[in-house]
mmCIF file with all atom_site columns, C-alpha atoms in Angstrom:
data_model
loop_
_atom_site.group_PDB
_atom_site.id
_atom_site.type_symbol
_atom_site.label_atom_id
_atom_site.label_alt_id
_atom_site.label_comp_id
_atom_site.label_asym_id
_atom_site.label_entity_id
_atom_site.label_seq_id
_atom_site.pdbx_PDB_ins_code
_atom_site.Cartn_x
_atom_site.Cartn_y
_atom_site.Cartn_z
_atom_site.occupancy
_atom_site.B_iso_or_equiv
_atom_site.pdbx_formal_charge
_atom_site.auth_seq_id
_atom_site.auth_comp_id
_atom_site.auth_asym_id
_atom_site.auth_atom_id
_atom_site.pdbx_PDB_model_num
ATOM 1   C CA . UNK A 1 1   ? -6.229  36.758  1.357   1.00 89.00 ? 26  UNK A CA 1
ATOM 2   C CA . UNK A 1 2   ? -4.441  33.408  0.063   1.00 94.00 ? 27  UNK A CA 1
ATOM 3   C CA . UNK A 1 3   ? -5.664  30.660  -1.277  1.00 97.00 ? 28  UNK A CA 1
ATOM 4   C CA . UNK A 1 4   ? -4.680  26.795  -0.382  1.00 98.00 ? 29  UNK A CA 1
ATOM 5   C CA . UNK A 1 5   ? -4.641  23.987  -2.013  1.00 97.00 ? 30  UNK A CA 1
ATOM 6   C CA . UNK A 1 6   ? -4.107  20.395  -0.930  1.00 98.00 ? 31  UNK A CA 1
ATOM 7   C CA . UNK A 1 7   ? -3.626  17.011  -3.122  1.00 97.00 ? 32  UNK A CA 1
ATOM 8   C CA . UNK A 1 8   ? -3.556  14.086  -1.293  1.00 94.00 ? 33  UNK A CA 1
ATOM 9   C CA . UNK A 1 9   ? -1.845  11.690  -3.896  1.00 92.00 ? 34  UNK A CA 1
ATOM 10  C CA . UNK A 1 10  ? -1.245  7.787   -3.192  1.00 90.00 ? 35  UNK A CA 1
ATOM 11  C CA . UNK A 1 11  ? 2.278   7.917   -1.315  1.00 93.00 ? 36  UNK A CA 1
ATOM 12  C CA . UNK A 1 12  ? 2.536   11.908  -0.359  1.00 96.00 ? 37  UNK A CA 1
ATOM 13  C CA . UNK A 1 13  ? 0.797   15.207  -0.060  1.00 97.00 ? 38  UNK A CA 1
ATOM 14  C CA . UNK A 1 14  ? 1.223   18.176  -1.544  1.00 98.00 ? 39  UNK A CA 1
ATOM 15  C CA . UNK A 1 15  ? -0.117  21.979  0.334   1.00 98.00 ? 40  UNK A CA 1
ATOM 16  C CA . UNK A 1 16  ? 0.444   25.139  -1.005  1.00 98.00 ? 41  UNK A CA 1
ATOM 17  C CA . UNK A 1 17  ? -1.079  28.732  -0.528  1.00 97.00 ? 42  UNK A CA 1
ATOM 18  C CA . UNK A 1 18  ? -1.143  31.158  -3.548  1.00 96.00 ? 43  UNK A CA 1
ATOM 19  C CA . UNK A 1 19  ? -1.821  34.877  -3.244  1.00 94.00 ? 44  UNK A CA 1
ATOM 20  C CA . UNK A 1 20  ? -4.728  36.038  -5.715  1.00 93.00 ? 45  UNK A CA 1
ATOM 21  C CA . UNK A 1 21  ? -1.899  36.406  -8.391  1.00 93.00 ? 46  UNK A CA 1
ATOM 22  C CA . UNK A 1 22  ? -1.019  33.246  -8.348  1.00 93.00 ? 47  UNK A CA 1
ATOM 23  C CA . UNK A 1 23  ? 2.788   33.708  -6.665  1.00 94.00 ? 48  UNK A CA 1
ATOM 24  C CA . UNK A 1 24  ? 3.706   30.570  -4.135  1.00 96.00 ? 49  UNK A CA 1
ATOM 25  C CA . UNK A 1 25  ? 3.667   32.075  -0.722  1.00 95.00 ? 50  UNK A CA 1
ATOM 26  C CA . UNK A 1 26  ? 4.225   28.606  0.772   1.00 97.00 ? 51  UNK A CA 1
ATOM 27  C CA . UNK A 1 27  ? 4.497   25.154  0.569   1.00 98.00 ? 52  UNK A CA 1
ATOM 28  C CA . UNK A 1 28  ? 5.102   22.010  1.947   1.00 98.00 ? 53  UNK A CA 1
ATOM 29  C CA . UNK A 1 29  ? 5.283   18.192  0.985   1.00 98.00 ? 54  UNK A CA 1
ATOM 30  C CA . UNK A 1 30  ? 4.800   15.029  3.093   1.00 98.00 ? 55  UNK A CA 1
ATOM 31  C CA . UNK A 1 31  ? 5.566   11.005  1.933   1.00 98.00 ? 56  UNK A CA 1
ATOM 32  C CA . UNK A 1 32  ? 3.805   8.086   4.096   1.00 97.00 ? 57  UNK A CA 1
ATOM 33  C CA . UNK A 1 33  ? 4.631   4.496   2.716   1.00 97.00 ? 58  UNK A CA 1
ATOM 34  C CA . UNK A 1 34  ? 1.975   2.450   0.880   1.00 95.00 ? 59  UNK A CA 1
ATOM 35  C CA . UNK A 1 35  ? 1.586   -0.879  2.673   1.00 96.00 ? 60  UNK A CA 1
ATOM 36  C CA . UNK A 1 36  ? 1.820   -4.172  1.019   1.00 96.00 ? 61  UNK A CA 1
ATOM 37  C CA . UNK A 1 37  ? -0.322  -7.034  3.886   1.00 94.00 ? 62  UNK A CA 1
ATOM 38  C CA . UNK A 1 38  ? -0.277  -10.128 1.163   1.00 95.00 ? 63  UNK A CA 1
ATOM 39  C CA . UNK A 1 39  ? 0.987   -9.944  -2.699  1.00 94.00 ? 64  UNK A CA 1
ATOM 40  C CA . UNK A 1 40  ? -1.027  -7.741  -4.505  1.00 91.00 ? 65  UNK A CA 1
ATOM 41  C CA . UNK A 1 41  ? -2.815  -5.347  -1.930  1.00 93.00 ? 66  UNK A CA 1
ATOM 42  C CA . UNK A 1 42  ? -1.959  -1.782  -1.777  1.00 93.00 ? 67  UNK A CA 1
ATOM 43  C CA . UNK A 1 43  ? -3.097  -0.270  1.295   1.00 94.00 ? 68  UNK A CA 1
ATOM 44  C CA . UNK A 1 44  ? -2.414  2.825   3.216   1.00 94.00 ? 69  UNK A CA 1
ATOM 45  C CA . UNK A 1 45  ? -2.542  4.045   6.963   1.00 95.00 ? 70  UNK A CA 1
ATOM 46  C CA . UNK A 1 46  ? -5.199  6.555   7.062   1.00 92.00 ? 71  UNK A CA 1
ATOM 47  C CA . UNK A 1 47  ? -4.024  7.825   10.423  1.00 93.00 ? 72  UNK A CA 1
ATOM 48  C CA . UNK A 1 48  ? -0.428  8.444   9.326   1.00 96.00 ? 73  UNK A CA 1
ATOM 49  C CA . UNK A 1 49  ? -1.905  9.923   6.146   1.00 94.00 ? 74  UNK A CA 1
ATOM 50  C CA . UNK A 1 50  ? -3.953  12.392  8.003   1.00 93.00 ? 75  UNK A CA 1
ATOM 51  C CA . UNK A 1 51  ? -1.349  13.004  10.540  1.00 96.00 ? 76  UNK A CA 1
ATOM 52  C CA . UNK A 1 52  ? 1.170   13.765  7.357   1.00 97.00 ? 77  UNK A CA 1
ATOM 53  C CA . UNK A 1 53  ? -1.884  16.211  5.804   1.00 97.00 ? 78  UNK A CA 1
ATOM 54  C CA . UNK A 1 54  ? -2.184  17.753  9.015   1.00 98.00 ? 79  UNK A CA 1
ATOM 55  C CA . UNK A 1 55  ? 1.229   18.402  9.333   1.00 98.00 ? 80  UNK A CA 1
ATOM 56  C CA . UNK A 1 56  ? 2.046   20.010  6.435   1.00 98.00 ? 81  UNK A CA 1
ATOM 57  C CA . UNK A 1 57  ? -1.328  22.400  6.450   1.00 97.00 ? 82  UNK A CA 1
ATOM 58  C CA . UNK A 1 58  ? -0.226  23.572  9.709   1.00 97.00 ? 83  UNK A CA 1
ATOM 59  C CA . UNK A 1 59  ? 3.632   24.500  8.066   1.00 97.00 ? 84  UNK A CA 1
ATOM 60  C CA . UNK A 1 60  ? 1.777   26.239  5.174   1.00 97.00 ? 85  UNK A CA 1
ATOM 61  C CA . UNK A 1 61  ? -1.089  28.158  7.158   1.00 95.00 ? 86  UNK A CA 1
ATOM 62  C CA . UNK A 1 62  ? 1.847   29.241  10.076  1.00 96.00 ? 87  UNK A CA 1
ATOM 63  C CA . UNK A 1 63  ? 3.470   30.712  6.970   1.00 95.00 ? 88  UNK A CA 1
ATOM 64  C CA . UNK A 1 64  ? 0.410   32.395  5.353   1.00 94.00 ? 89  UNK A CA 1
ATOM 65  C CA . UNK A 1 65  ? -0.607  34.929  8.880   1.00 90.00 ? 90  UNK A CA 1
ATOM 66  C CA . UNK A 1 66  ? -0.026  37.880  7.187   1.00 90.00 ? 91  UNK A CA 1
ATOM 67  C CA . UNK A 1 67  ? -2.115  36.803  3.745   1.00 90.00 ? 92  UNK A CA 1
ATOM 68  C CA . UNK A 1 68  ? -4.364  34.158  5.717   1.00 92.00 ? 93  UNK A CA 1
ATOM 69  C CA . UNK A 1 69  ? -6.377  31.359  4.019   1.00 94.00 ? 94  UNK A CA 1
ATOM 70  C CA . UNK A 1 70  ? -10.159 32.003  2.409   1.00 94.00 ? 95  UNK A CA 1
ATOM 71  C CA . UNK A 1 71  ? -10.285 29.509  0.049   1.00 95.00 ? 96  UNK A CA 1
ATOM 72  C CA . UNK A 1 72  ? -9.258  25.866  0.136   1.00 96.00 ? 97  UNK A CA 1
ATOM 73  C CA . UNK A 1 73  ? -9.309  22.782  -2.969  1.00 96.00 ? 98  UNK A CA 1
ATOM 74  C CA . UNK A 1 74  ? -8.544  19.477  -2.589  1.00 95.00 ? 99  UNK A CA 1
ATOM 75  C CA . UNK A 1 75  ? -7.320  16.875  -4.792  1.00 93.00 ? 100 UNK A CA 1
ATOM 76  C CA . UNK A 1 76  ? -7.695  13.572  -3.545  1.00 88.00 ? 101 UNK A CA 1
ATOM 77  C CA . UNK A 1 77  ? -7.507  9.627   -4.640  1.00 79.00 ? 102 UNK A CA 1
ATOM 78  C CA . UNK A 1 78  ? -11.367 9.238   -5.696  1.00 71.00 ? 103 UNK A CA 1
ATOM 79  C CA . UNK A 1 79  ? -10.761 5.438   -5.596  1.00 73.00 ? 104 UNK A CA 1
ATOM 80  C CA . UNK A 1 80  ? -9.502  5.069   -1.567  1.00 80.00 ? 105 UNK A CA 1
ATOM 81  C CA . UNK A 1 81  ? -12.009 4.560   1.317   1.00 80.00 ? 106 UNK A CA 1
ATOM 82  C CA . UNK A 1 82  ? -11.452 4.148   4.503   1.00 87.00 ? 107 UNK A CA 1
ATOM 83  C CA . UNK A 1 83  ? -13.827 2.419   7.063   1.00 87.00 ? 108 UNK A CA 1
ATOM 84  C CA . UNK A 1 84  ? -14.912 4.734   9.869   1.00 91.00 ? 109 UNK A CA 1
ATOM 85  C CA . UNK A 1 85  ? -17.044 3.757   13.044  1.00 94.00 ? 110 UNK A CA 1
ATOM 86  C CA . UNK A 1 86  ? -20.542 6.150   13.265  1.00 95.00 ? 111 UNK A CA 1
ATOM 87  C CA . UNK A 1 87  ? -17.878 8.314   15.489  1.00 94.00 ? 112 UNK A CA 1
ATOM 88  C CA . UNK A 1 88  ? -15.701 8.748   12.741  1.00 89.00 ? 113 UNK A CA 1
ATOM 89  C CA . UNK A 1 89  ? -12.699 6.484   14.073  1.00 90.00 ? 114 UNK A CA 1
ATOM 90  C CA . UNK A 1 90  ? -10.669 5.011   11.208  1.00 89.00 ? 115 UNK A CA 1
ATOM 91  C CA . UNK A 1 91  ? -11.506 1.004   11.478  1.00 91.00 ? 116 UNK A CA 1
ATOM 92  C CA . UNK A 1 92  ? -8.885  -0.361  9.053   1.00 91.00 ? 117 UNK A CA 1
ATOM 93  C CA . UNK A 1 93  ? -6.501  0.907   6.106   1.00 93.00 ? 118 UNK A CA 1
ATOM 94  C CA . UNK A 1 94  ? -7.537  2.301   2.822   1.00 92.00 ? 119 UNK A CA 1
ATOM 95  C CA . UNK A 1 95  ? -7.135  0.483   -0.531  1.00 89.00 ? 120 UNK A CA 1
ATOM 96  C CA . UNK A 1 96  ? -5.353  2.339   -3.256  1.00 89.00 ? 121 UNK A CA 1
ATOM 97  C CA . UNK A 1 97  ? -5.941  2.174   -6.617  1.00 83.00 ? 122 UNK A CA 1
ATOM 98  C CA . UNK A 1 98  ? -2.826  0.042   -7.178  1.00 84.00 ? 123 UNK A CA 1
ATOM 99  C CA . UNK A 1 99  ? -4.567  -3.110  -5.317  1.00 89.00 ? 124 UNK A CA 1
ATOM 100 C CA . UNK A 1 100 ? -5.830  -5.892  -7.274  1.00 88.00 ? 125 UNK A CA 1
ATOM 101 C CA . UNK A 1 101 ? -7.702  -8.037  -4.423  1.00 87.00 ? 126 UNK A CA 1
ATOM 102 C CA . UNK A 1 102 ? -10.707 -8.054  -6.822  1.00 86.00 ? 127 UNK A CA 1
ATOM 103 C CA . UNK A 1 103 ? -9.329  -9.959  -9.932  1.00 88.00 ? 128 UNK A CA 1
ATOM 104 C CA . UNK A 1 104 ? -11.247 -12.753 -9.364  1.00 89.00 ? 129 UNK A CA 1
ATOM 105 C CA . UNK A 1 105 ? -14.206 -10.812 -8.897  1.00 90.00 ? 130 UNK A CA 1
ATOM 106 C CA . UNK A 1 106 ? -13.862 -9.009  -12.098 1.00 88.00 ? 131 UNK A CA 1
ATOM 107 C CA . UNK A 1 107 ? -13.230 -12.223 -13.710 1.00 91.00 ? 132 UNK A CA 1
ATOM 108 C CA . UNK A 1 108 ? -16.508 -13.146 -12.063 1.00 93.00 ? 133 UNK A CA 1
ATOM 109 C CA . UNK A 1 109 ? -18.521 -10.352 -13.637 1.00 92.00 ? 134 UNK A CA 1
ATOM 110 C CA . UNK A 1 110 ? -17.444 -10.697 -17.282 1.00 91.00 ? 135 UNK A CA 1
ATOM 111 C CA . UNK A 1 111 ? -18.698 -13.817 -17.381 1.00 93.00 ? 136 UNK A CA 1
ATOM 112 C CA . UNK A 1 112 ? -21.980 -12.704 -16.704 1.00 93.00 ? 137 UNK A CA 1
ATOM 113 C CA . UNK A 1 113 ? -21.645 -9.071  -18.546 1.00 92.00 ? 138 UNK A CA 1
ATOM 114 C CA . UNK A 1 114 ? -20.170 -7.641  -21.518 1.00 92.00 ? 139 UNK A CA 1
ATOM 115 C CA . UNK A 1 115 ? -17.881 -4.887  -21.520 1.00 88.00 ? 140 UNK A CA 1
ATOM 116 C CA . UNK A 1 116 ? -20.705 -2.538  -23.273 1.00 92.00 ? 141 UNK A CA 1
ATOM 117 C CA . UNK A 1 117 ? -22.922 -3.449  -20.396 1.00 93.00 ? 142 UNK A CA 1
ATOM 118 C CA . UNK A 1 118 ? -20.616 -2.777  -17.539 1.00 91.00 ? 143 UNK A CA 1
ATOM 119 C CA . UNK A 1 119 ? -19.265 0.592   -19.149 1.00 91.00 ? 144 UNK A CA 1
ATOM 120 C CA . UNK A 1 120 ? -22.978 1.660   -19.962 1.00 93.00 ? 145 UNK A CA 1
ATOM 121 C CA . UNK A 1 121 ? -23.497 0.923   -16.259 1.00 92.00 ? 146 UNK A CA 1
ATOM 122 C CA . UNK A 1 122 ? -20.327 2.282   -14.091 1.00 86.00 ? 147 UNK A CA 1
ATOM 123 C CA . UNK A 1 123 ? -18.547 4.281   -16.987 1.00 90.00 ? 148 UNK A CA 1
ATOM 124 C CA . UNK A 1 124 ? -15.809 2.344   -16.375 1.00 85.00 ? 149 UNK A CA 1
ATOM 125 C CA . UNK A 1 125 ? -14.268 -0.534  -18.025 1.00 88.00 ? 150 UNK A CA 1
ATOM 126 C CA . UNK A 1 126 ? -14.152 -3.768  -16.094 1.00 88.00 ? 151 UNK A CA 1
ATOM 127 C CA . UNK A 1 127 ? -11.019 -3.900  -14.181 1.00 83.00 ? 152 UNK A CA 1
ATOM 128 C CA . UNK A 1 128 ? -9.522  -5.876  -10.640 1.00 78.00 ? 153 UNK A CA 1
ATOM 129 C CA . UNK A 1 129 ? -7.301  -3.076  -9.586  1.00 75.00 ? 154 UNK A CA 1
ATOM 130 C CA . UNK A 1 130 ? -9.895  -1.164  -7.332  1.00 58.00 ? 155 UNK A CA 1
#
């Protein structure tokens, strides 16, 4: 039995399988490029992402057949969303954590709530970078 675990992070993935010491039996890591539409959006391709995930799960599990996979963790960017149809196909990009689209927005808010209020609220401080 091995154990896998996967972090998605905001330009690259990380997979690796442990045995139940803890000893590497194998790993992989994949890059895809953040995307920049207009000055200060951060976006990413979540087909290329997935495709990149994919990719490098399948290079760790062909590795692990002998000690194969029970367990699996991911660690992923809480923030990013991506837009899916009711069938699951990706509609648009995901924005990172790294976009500030929402400035004005946030600008917006504080005018019309402290920062007590809004952290009470979320548990967040106000901020435009989604």
């Amino acid at each position: 039995m091995s154990l896998m675990g996967i972090d998605l992070g905001t330009t690259g993935c990380k997979v690796i399988a442990f045995d139940l010491e803890g000893r590497i039996i194998a790993h992989a890591y994949r890059e895809y490029p953040l995307i920049h539409r207009r000055p200060g959006w951060s976006e990413l391709d979540s087909n290329l992402v997935w495709e990149r995930v994919a990719d490098a799960i399948r290079e760790v599990a062909s590795k692990t057949r002998n000690d194969p996979v029970e367990a699996l963790a991911v660690a992923s960017q809480g923030e990013a969303v991506t837009p899916v149809t009711e069938d699951g196909e990706m509609l648009d990009t995901a924005i990172t954590t790294f976009d500030s689209r929402a400035e004005g927005i946030a600008e917006e808010i504080a005018q019309e709530m402290s920062p007590i209020e809004i952290m009470r609220i979320t548990g967040m401080p106000l901020s435009g970078i989604t």
